[in-house]
PDB file of C-alpha atoms in Angstrom:
ATOM      1  CA  MET A 817      36.477 -23.257 -47.720  1.00 48.00           C
ATOM      2  CA  GLU A 818      37.884 -24.450 -44.412  1.00 48.00           C
ATOM      3  CA  GLU A 819      38.795 -20.850 -43.493  1.00 53.00           C
ATOM      4  CA  ASN A 820      35.220 -19.672 -44.190  1.00 51.00           C
ATOM      5  CA  TRP A 821      33.935 -22.518 -42.041  1.00 47.00           C
ATOM      6  CA  LYS A 822      36.081 -21.295 -39.108  1.00 52.00           C
ATOM      7  CA  ASP A 823      34.851 -17.690 -39.471  1.00 55.00           C
ATOM      8  CA  THR A 824      31.201 -18.755 -39.530  1.00 51.00           C
ATOM      9  CA  ALA A 825      31.636 -20.979 -36.507  1.00 48.00           C
ATOM     10  CA  GLU A 826      33.386 -18.168 -34.595  1.00 54.00           C
ATOM     11  CA  ASP A 827      30.466 -15.766 -35.250  1.00 52.00           C
ATOM     12  CA  TRP A 828      27.887 -18.285 -34.038  1.00 46.00           C
ATOM     13  CA  ARG A 829      29.830 -19.884 -31.203  1.00 49.00           C
ATOM     14  CA  ASP A 830      27.178 -18.907 -28.579  1.00 50.00           C
ATOM     15  CA  SER A 831      24.542 -21.018 -30.306  1.00 48.00           C
ATOM     16  CA  PRO A 832      24.055 -24.370 -28.500  1.00 48.00           C
ATOM     17  CA  PHE A 833      23.635 -26.158 -31.815  1.00 46.00           C
ATOM     18  CA  LEU A 834      26.914 -24.876 -33.289  1.00 49.00           C
ATOM     19  CA  ILE A 835      29.052 -25.699 -30.253  1.00 52.00           C
ATOM     20  CA  VAL A 836      29.819 -29.064 -31.839  1.00 49.00           C
ATOM     21  CA  LEU A 837      30.641 -27.491 -35.186  1.00 49.00           C
ATOM     22  CA  TYR A 838      32.786 -24.861 -33.471  1.00 52.00           C
ATOM     23  CA  GLU A 839      34.897 -27.604 -31.946  1.00 53.00           C
ATOM     24  CA  TYR A 840      35.610 -28.878 -35.424  1.00 49.00           C
ATOM     25  CA  ALA A 841      36.751 -25.446 -36.568  1.00 51.00           C
ATOM     26  CA  VAL A 842      39.054 -24.475 -33.677  1.00 52.00           C
ATOM     27  CA  LYS A 843      40.729 -27.878 -33.739  1.00 51.00           C
ATOM     28  CA  ASN A 844      41.320 -27.644 -37.518  1.00 50.00           C
ATOM     29  CA  ALA A 845      39.261 -30.766 -37.909  1.00 49.00           C
ATOM     30  CA  GLY A 846      37.633 -29.464 -41.037  1.00 50.00           C
ATOM     31  CA  ILE A 847      34.197 -30.332 -42.266  1.00 49.00           C
ATOM     32  CA  PRO A 848      33.302 -34.005 -41.903  1.00 49.00           C
ATOM     33  CA  SER A 849      33.404 -35.532 -45.323  1.00 51.00           C
ATOM     34  CA  ASP A 850      30.928 -38.176 -44.370  1.00 57.00           C
ATOM     35  CA  MET A 851      27.415 -36.705 -44.107  1.00 60.00           C
ATOM     36  CA  GLY A 852      26.348 -39.716 -42.093  1.00 61.00           C
ATOM     37  CA  THR A 853      29.006 -38.903 -39.478  1.00 66.00           C
ATOM     38  CA  LEU A 854      27.791 -35.303 -39.244  1.00 64.00           C
ATOM     39  CA  ILE A 855      24.203 -36.452 -38.776  1.00 70.00           C
ATOM     40  CA  ALA A 856      25.320 -38.920 -36.126  1.00 67.00           C
ATOM     41  CA  TYR A 857      27.117 -36.173 -34.194  1.00 68.00           C
ATOM     42  CA  LEU A 858      24.096 -33.920 -34.545  1.00 71.00           C
ATOM     43  CA  LEU A 859      21.747 -36.596 -33.227  1.00 72.00           C
ATOM     44  CA  LEU A 860      24.142 -37.325 -30.375  1.00 73.00           C
ATOM     45  CA  PHE A 861      24.167 -33.648 -29.453  1.00 73.00           C
ATOM     46  CA  LEU A 862      20.376 -33.369 -29.574  1.00 75.00           C
ATOM     47  CA  VAL A 863      19.886 -36.513 -27.522  1.00 74.00           C
ATOM     48  CA  THR A 864      22.423 -35.323 -24.958  1.00 79.00           C
ATOM     49  CA  TRP A 865      20.778 -31.896 -24.813  1.00 75.00           C
ATOM     50  CA  TYR A 866      17.308 -33.304 -24.224  1.00 75.00           C
ATOM     51  CA  VAL A 867      18.593 -35.795 -21.671  1.00 77.00           C
ATOM     52  CA  VAL A 868      20.209 -32.957 -19.719  1.00 80.00           C
ATOM     53  CA  VAL A 869      17.016 -30.881 -19.881  1.00 79.00           C
ATOM     54  CA  TRP A 870      14.911 -33.880 -18.853  1.00 79.00           C
ATOM     55  CA  ALA A 871      17.246 -34.627 -15.939  1.00 79.00           C
ATOM     56  CA  ALA A 872      17.131 -31.004 -14.788  1.00 79.00           C
ATOM     57  CA  ARG A 873      13.342 -31.045 -14.865  1.00 78.00           C
ATOM     58  CA  CYS A 874      13.253 -34.272 -12.883  1.00 76.00           C
ATOM     59  CA  ILE A 875      15.566 -32.812 -10.266  1.00 78.00           C
ATOM     60  CA  LEU A 876      13.456 -29.658 -10.021  1.00 74.00           C
ATOM     61  CA  SER A 877      10.280 -31.719  -9.752  1.00 74.00           C
ATOM     62  CA  LEU A 878      11.828 -33.440  -6.746  1.00 74.00           C
ATOM     63  CA  ILE A 879      13.266 -30.284  -5.187  1.00 77.00           C
ATOM     64  CA  TRP A 880      10.144 -28.086  -5.388  1.00 73.00           C
ATOM     65  CA  PRO A 881       7.941 -30.380  -3.261  1.00 73.00           C
ATOM     66  CA  LEU A 882      10.734 -30.545  -0.704  1.00 75.00           C
ATOM     67  CA  VAL A 883      11.001 -26.744  -0.656  1.00 75.00           C
ATOM     68  CA  PHE A 884       7.241 -26.382  -0.239  1.00 73.00           C
ATOM     69  CA  CYS A 885       7.216 -28.957   2.554  1.00 75.00           C
ATOM     70  CA  LEU A 886       9.975 -27.115   4.403  1.00 76.00           C
ATOM     71  CA  LEU A 887       8.159 -23.805   3.894  1.00 77.00           C
ATOM     72  CA  ALA A 888       4.896 -25.300   5.143  1.00 74.00           C
ATOM     73  CA  LEU A 889       6.678 -26.717   8.190  1.00 74.00           C
ATOM     74  CA  PHE A 890       8.229 -23.325   8.915  1.00 74.00           C
ATOM     75  CA  LEU A 891       4.864 -21.556   8.594  1.00 73.00           C
ATOM     76  CA  PHE A 892       3.183 -24.193  10.758  1.00 72.00           C
ATOM     77  CA  ARG A 893       5.713 -23.703  13.544  1.00 73.00           C
ATOM     78  CA  LEU A 894       5.467 -19.932  13.179  1.00 71.00           C
ATOM     79  CA  LEU A 895       1.676 -19.961  13.358  1.00 67.00           C
ATOM     80  CA  ARG A 896       1.690 -22.201  16.419  1.00 70.00           C
ATOM     81  CA  SER A 897       3.399 -19.392  18.317  1.00 70.00           C
ATOM     82  CA  TYR A 898       0.245 -17.237  17.914  1.00 67.00           C
ATOM     83  CA  ASP A 899      -3.108 -17.801  19.507  1.00 68.00           C
ATOM     84  CA  GLN A 900      -6.294 -17.990  17.429  1.00 67.00           C
ATOM     85  CA  GLU A 901      -7.284 -14.365  18.004  1.00 71.00           C
ATOM     86  CA  ASP A 902      -3.882 -13.098  16.838  1.00 69.00           C
ATOM     87  CA  LEU A 903      -4.029 -15.300  13.736  1.00 64.00           C
ATOM     88  CA  LEU A 904      -7.464 -13.973  12.805  1.00 72.00           C
ATOM     89  CA  ASP A 905      -6.219 -10.423  13.320  1.00 73.00           C
ATOM     90  CA  ILE A 906      -3.175 -11.048  11.096  1.00 70.00           C
ATOM     91  CA  LEU A 907      -5.390 -12.649   8.436  1.00 70.00           C
ATOM     92  CA  PHE A 908      -7.830  -9.725   8.549  1.00 73.00           C
ATOM     93  CA  GLN A 909      -5.022  -7.180   8.238  1.00 75.00           C
ATOM     94  CA  GLY A 910      -3.534  -9.089   5.304  1.00 71.00           C
ATOM     95  CA  ILE A 911      -6.850  -9.271   3.465  1.00 78.00           C
ATOM     96  CA  THR A 912      -7.502  -5.590   4.177  1.00 77.00           C
ATOM     97  CA  LEU A 913      -4.062  -4.617   2.866  1.00 75.00           C
ATOM     98  CA  VAL A 914      -4.532  -6.621  -0.345  1.00 73.00           C
ATOM     99  CA  ALA A 915      -8.031  -5.201  -0.885  1.00 76.00           C
ATOM    100  CA  ASP A 916      -6.851  -1.630  -0.289  1.00 74.00           C
ATOM    101  CA  THR A 917      -3.920  -2.125  -2.658  1.00 73.00           C
ATOM    102  CA  ILE A 918      -6.155  -3.524  -5.415  1.00 74.00           C
ATOM    103  CA  GLN A 919      -8.641  -0.703  -4.946  1.00 70.00           C
ATOM    104  CA  HIS A 920      -5.830   1.851  -5.029  1.00 64.00           C
ATOM    105  CA  ILE A 921      -4.437   0.377  -8.267  1.00 66.00           C
ATOM    106  CA  ILE A 922      -7.864   0.250  -9.914  1.00 66.00           C
ATOM    107  CA  PHE A 923      -8.629   3.854  -9.036  1.00 60.00           C
ATOM    108  CA  PHE A 924      -5.294   5.201 -10.209  1.00 57.00           C
ATOM    109  CA  CYS A 925      -5.193   3.126 -13.407  1.00 58.00           C
ATOM    110  CA  CYS A 926      -8.777   3.625 -14.501  1.00 58.00           C
ATOM    111  CA  THR A 927      -9.551   7.196 -13.529  1.00 51.00           C
ATOM    112  CA  MET A 928      -8.404  10.487 -14.990  1.00 59.00           C
ATOM    113  CA  PRO A 929      -7.323  13.259 -14.782  1.00 73.00           C
ATOM    114  CA  ILE A 930      -4.666  13.737 -12.114  1.00 82.00           C
ATOM    115  CA  ILE A 931      -3.968  16.672  -9.798  1.00 86.00           C
ATOM    116  CA  ARG A 932      -0.570  17.131  -8.166  1.00 89.00           C
ATOM    117  CA  LEU A 933      -0.725  17.985  -4.467  1.00 91.00           C
ATOM    118  CA  GLU A 934       2.335  19.342  -2.655  1.00 92.00           C
ATOM    119  CA  SER A 935       2.670  18.789   1.098  1.00 93.00           C
ATOM    120  CA  SER A 936       4.284  21.238   3.494  1.00 92.00           C
ATOM    121  CA  ASP A 937       7.575  19.293   3.272  1.00 92.00           C
ATOM    122  CA  LYS A 938       7.538  19.542  -0.552  1.00 92.00           C
ATOM    123  CA  GLU A 939       6.529  15.959  -1.369  1.00 92.00           C
ATOM    124  CA  ILE A 940       4.354  15.641  -4.485  1.00 92.00           C
ATOM    125  CA  PHE A 941       1.288  13.371  -4.567  1.00 91.00           C
ATOM    126  CA  ASP A 942      -0.279  12.543  -7.947  1.00 90.00           C
ATOM    127  CA  THR A 943      -3.953  12.195  -7.050  1.00 88.00           C
ATOM    128  CA  ASP A 944      -7.118  11.510  -8.985  1.00 87.00           C
ATOM    129  CA  ILE A 945      -9.081  14.746  -9.155  1.00 87.00           C
ATOM    130  CA  GLU A 946     -12.355  13.105  -8.128  1.00 86.00           C
ATOM    131  CA  ILE A 947     -10.680  11.756  -4.988  1.00 89.00           C
ATOM    132  CA  ALA A 948      -9.048  15.107  -4.243  1.00 88.00           C
ATOM    133  CA  LYS A 949     -12.421  16.845  -4.563  1.00 88.00           C
ATOM    134  CA  CYS A 950     -13.625  15.176  -1.360  1.00 90.00           C
ATOM    135  CA  SER A 951     -11.795  18.174   0.122  1.00 92.00           C
ATOM    136  CA  GLU A 952     -13.894  21.301  -0.281  1.00 93.00           C
ATOM    137  CA  THR A 953     -10.693  23.356   0.026  1.00 92.00           C
ATOM    138  CA  ILE A 954      -9.099  21.575  -2.940  1.00 91.00           C
ATOM    139  CA  LYS A 955     -12.374  21.591  -4.897  1.00 90.00           C
ATOM    140  CA  THR A 956     -12.683  25.365  -4.523  1.00 90.00           C
ATOM    141  CA  ALA A 957      -9.033  25.869  -5.519  1.00 88.00           C
ATOM    142  CA  LEU A 958      -9.544  23.767  -8.672  1.00 85.00           C
ATOM    143  CA  GLU A 959     -12.634  25.773  -9.603  1.00 85.00           C
ATOM    144  CA  ASP A 960     -10.672  29.003  -9.174  1.00 82.00           C
ATOM    145  CA  LEU A 961      -7.794  27.710 -11.311  1.00 77.00           C
ATOM    146  CA  GLY A 962     -10.073  26.435 -14.088  1.00 72.00           C
ATOM    147  CA  ASP A 963      -8.129  25.131 -17.094  1.00 57.00           C
ATOM    148  CA  GLU A 964      -4.883  26.201 -15.457  1.00 56.00           C
ATOM    149  CA  SER A 965      -5.239  23.297 -13.004  1.00 57.00           C
ATOM    150  CA  ASP A 966      -4.020  20.821 -15.666  1.00 61.00           C
ATOM    151  CA  ASN A 967      -0.533  19.558 -14.700  1.00 65.00           C
ATOM    152  CA  SER A 968      -0.252  22.272 -12.062  1.00 76.00           C
ATOM    153  CA  VAL A 969       0.927  21.711  -8.497  1.00 86.00           C
ATOM    154  CA  LEU A 970      -1.464  22.658  -5.704  1.00 89.00           C
ATOM    155  CA  PRO A 971       0.432  23.469  -2.480  1.00 91.00           C
ATOM    156  CA  LEU A 972      -1.038  22.431   0.884  1.00 93.00           C
ATOM    157  CA  PRO A 973       1.198  24.289   3.352  1.00 93.00           C
ATOM    158  CA  ASN A 974      -0.652  23.127   6.482  1.00 93.00           C
ATOM    159  CA  VAL A 975      -0.405  19.361   5.865  1.00 94.00           C
ATOM    160  CA  ASN A 976       2.821  17.344   5.969  1.00 94.00           C
ATOM    161  CA  SER A 977       3.455  14.334   3.725  1.00 93.00           C
ATOM    162  CA  ALA A 978       2.773  11.641   6.353  1.00 94.00           C
ATOM    163  CA  ILE A 979      -0.636  13.100   7.229  1.00 94.00           C
ATOM    164  CA  LEU A 980      -1.527  13.885   3.607  1.00 94.00           C
ATOM    165  CA  ARG A 981      -0.759  10.276   2.682  1.00 94.00           C
ATOM    166  CA  LYS A 982      -3.188   9.051   5.339  1.00 94.00           C
ATOM    167  CA  VAL A 983      -5.828  11.590   4.292  1.00 94.00           C
ATOM    168  CA  LEU A 984      -5.596  10.417   0.665  1.00 94.00           C
ATOM    169  CA  HIS A 985      -5.771   6.800   1.831  1.00 93.00           C
ATOM    170  CA  TRP A 986      -8.998   7.597   3.671  1.00 94.00           C
ATOM    171  CA  ALA A 987     -10.369   9.554   0.704  1.00 92.00           C
ATOM    172  CA  THR A 988      -9.581   6.732  -1.733  1.00 90.00           C
ATOM    173  CA  TYR A 989     -11.410   4.195   0.415  1.00 91.00           C
ATOM    174  CA  HIS A 990     -14.464   6.457   0.783  1.00 89.00           C
ATOM    175  CA  ALA A 991     -14.443   7.725  -2.819  1.00 84.00           C
ATOM    176  CA  GLN A 992     -17.464   5.621  -3.750  1.00 80.00           C
ATOM    177  CA  ASP A 993     -19.537   6.530  -0.695  1.00 77.00           C
ATOM    178  CA  ASP A 994     -23.058   7.700  -1.479  1.00 70.00           C
ATOM    179  CA  PRO A 995     -23.176  11.538  -1.138  1.00 64.00           C
ATOM    180  CA  GLN A 996     -26.898  11.376  -0.384  1.00 60.00           C
ATOM    181  CA  GLN A 997     -26.272   8.987   2.495  1.00 59.00           C
ATOM    182  CA  ALA A 998     -23.522  11.264   3.791  1.00 56.00           C
ATOM    183  CA  GLN A 999     -25.947  14.210   3.717  1.00 57.00           C
ATOM    184  CA  GLU A1000     -28.578  12.206   5.617  1.00 56.00           C
ATOM    185  CA  ASP A1001     -25.998  11.223   8.217  1.00 58.00           C
ATOM    186  CA  GLU A1002     -25.056  14.890   8.567  1.00 57.00           C
ATOM    187  CA  ASN A1003     -28.652  15.771   9.443  1.00 53.00           C
ATOM    188  CA  LYS A1004     -28.952  13.041  12.066  1.00 59.00           C
ATOM    189  CA  GLU A1005     -28.249  13.485  15.739  1.00 57.00           C
ATOM    190  CA  LYS A1006     -24.521  13.248  16.379  1.00 62.00           C
ATOM    191  CA  ARG A1007     -23.323   9.982  17.917  1.00 66.00           C
ATOM    192  CA  THR A1008     -19.895   8.588  18.719  1.00 60.00           C
ATOM    193  CA  ASP A1009     -20.667   4.867  18.476  1.00 68.00           C
ATOM    194  CA  ASP A1010     -21.360   4.693  14.727  1.00 75.00           C
ATOM    195  CA  ILE A1011     -17.750   4.530  13.508  1.00 85.00           C
ATOM    196  CA  SER A1012     -17.263   1.850  10.843  1.00 88.00           C
ATOM    197  CA  SER A1013     -14.834  -0.991  11.515  1.00 89.00           C
ATOM    198  CA  TRP A1014     -12.555   0.200   8.680  1.00 92.00           C
ATOM    199  CA  ASP A1015     -12.429   3.750  10.073  1.00 91.00           C
ATOM    200  CA  ALA A1016     -11.845   2.404  13.585  1.00 90.00           C
ATOM    201  CA  ASP A1017      -8.844   0.402  12.360  1.00 92.00           C
ATOM    202  CA  PHE A1018      -7.636   3.332  10.245  1.00 92.00           C
ATOM    203  CA  LEU A1019      -7.660   5.613  13.301  1.00 90.00           C
ATOM    204  CA  LYS A1020      -5.717   3.266  15.555  1.00 90.00           C
ATOM    205  CA  VAL A1021      -2.879   5.768  15.653  1.00 90.00           C
ATOM    206  CA  ASP A1022      -1.005   7.634  18.331  1.00 89.00           C
ATOM    207  CA  GLN A1023      -2.570  10.709  19.902  1.00 87.00           C
ATOM    208  CA  GLY A1024      -0.366  13.172  18.011  1.00 88.00           C
ATOM    209  CA  THR A1025      -1.274  11.667  14.636  1.00 91.00           C
ATOM    210  CA  LEU A1026      -4.979  11.742  15.512  1.00 91.00           C
ATOM    211  CA  PHE A1027      -4.776  15.446  16.375  1.00 91.00           C
ATOM    212  CA  GLU A1028      -2.903  16.176  13.134  1.00 93.00           C
ATOM    213  CA  LEU A1029      -5.592  14.324  11.168  1.00 93.00           C
ATOM    214  CA  ILE A1030      -8.252  16.475  12.856  1.00 93.00           C
ATOM    215  CA  LEU A1031      -6.358  19.648  11.936  1.00 94.00           C
ATOM    216  CA  ALA A1032      -5.822  18.422   8.362  1.00 94.00           C
ATOM    217  CA  ALA A1033      -9.492  17.458   7.943  1.00 93.00           C
ATOM    218  CA  ASN A1034     -10.514  20.883   9.227  1.00 95.00           C
ATOM    219  CA  TYR A1035      -8.050  22.725   6.957  1.00 95.00           C
ATOM    220  CA  LEU A1036      -8.979  20.648   3.900  1.00 94.00           C
ATOM    221  CA  ASN A1037     -12.681  20.814   4.837  1.00 94.00           C
ATOM    222  CA  ILE A1038     -13.293  17.055   4.574  1.00 93.00           C
ATOM    223  CA  GLN A1039     -16.427  16.720   6.676  1.00 92.00           C
ATOM    224  CA  GLY A1040     -16.514  12.917   6.763  1.00 91.00           C
ATOM    225  CA  LEU A1041     -12.946  12.623   8.016  1.00 92.00           C
ATOM    226  CA  LEU A1042     -13.455  15.475  10.475  1.00 92.00           C
ATOM    227  CA  ASP A1043     -16.538  13.760  11.920  1.00 91.00           C
ATOM    228  CA  VAL A1044     -14.910  10.378  12.399  1.00 92.00           C
ATOM    229  CA  THR A1045     -11.697  11.789  13.895  1.00 91.00           C
ATOM    230  CA  CYS A1046     -13.626  14.002  16.315  1.00 89.00           C
ATOM    231  CA  LYS A1047     -15.815  11.051  17.326  1.00 89.00           C
ATOM    232  CA  THR A1048     -12.691   8.998  17.990  1.00 88.00           C
ATOM    233  CA  CYS A1049     -11.283  11.808  20.114  1.00 87.00           C
ATOM    234  CA  ALA A1050     -14.605  12.125  21.981  1.00 85.00           C
ATOM    235  CA  ASN A1051     -14.570   8.400  22.745  1.00 86.00           C
ATOM    236  CA  MET A1052     -11.150   8.849  24.330  1.00 84.00           C
ATOM    237  CA  ILE A1053     -12.598  11.138  27.027  1.00 82.00           C
ATOM    238  CA  LYS A1054     -16.071   9.650  27.399  1.00 81.00           C
ATOM    239  CA  GLY A1055     -16.746   8.653  31.004  1.00 77.00           C
ATOM    240  CA  LYS A1056     -13.409   9.948  32.276  1.00 76.00           C
ATOM    241  CA  SER A1057     -12.863  12.310  35.160  1.00 76.00           C
ATOM    242  CA  LEU A1058     -11.285  15.734  34.797  1.00 73.00           C
ATOM    243  CA  GLN A1059      -7.975  14.405  36.075  1.00 76.00           C
ATOM    244  CA  ASP A1060      -8.076  11.453  33.657  1.00 77.00           C
ATOM    245  CA  ILE A1061      -8.694  13.794  30.736  1.00 76.00           C
ATOM    246  CA  ARG A1062      -5.754  15.967  31.772  1.00 76.00           C
ATOM    247  CA  GLU A1063      -3.508  12.908  31.903  1.00 78.00           C
ATOM    248  CA  THR A1064      -4.775  11.593  28.554  1.00 74.00           C
ATOM    249  CA  PHE A1065      -4.083  14.834  26.711  1.00 74.00           C
ATOM    250  CA  ALA A1066      -1.160  16.028  28.861  1.00 74.00           C
ATOM    251  CA  ILE A1067      -3.023  19.197  29.883  1.00 76.00           C
ATOM    252  CA  ALA A1068      -1.426  21.193  32.672  1.00 77.00           C
ATOM    253  CA  ASN A1069      -3.741  22.385  35.463  1.00 76.00           C
ATOM    254  CA  ASP A1070      -3.237  26.152  35.697  1.00 77.00           C
ATOM    255  CA  PHE A1071      -6.189  26.735  38.048  1.00 77.00           C
ATOM    256  CA  THR A1072      -5.686  27.519  41.702  1.00 80.00           C
ATOM    257  CA  PRO A1073      -7.547  25.176  44.092  1.00 80.00           C
ATOM    258  CA  ALA A1074     -10.121  27.925  44.738  1.00 82.00           C
ATOM    259  CA  GLU A1075     -10.720  28.512  41.021  1.00 78.00           C
ATOM    260  CA  GLU A1076     -10.996  24.791  40.365  1.00 77.00           C
ATOM    261  CA  GLU A1077     -13.569  24.396  43.146  1.00 79.00           C
ATOM    262  CA  GLN A1078     -15.584  27.295  41.778  1.00 81.00           C
ATOM    263  CA  VAL A1079     -15.624  25.807  38.263  1.00 76.00           C
ATOM    264  CA  ARG A1080     -16.630  22.431  39.670  1.00 76.00           C
ATOM    265  CA  LYS A1081     -19.580  23.936  41.539  1.00 78.00           C
ATOM    266  CA  GLU A1082     -20.714  25.894  38.497  1.00 76.00           C
ATOM    267  CA  ASN A1083     -20.796  22.702  36.431  1.00 71.00           C
ATOM    268  CA  GLU A1084     -22.232  20.286  38.968  1.00 69.00           C
ATOM    269  CA  TRP A1085     -25.525  20.220  37.073  1.00 66.00           C
ATOM    270  CA  CYS A1086     -23.916  18.527  34.030  1.00 62.00           C
ATOM    271  CA  GLU A1087     -22.009  15.854  35.929  1.00 60.00           C
ATOM    272  CA  GLU A1088     -23.279  12.308  35.522  1.00 54.00           C
ATOM    273  CA  LYS A1089     -24.971  10.958  38.623  1.00 47.00           C
TER     274      LYS A1089
END
């Protein structure tokens, strides 16, 4: 019976409860003949176990407040290095990022089906079809494919992955825009000062990226994105002289002085007084 006891203890040696019994087996101590002694050892083990757990919890309850205090002190010193305007800007960007992430997750978890878009550099984007249909180019391609569009890859050879990612970000945010309102805005007189705050922040990009977004919006036939990118570009040259515009867009002057003077005279009527 003692040999069976050793085998059982060896099989269950990783159990906290049987550690005590295992010690009996490996030391050839045998099974305690006195049941009262066994119960006493068991109670001693349980009491010791709970005391250790209780002590660990007490230590953690003391350490966590200290950790939080140190973290709060670090954040306080970090925040003091920024002025109020910077802090508000950081807070706004953080809230915007969280909101965009939640919206992105909701759209991609709760909407079906999915279309796979392939950028010019061969990166695949799994996109909700309703979001992708904000592009008239993609919408027409899906209508042409019909049932064959399921699980198929739609190549977009004129848009690289970085720009396509931004286009889809814009489309996801504007997916719930009212089409009727968009149509009414289309019929209104064009203005450049009606860009939403979200779009203004979205288009705070370098000049090259802005131009690529314009080209992508034109190729994909996304009228809303094309309008807002063109308005942003127009605001960059509003009120600037010819020389300022050349410097802004790095345009070389290939006119001779005589040709430039002639063009200036021909367009004097449209210059602001």
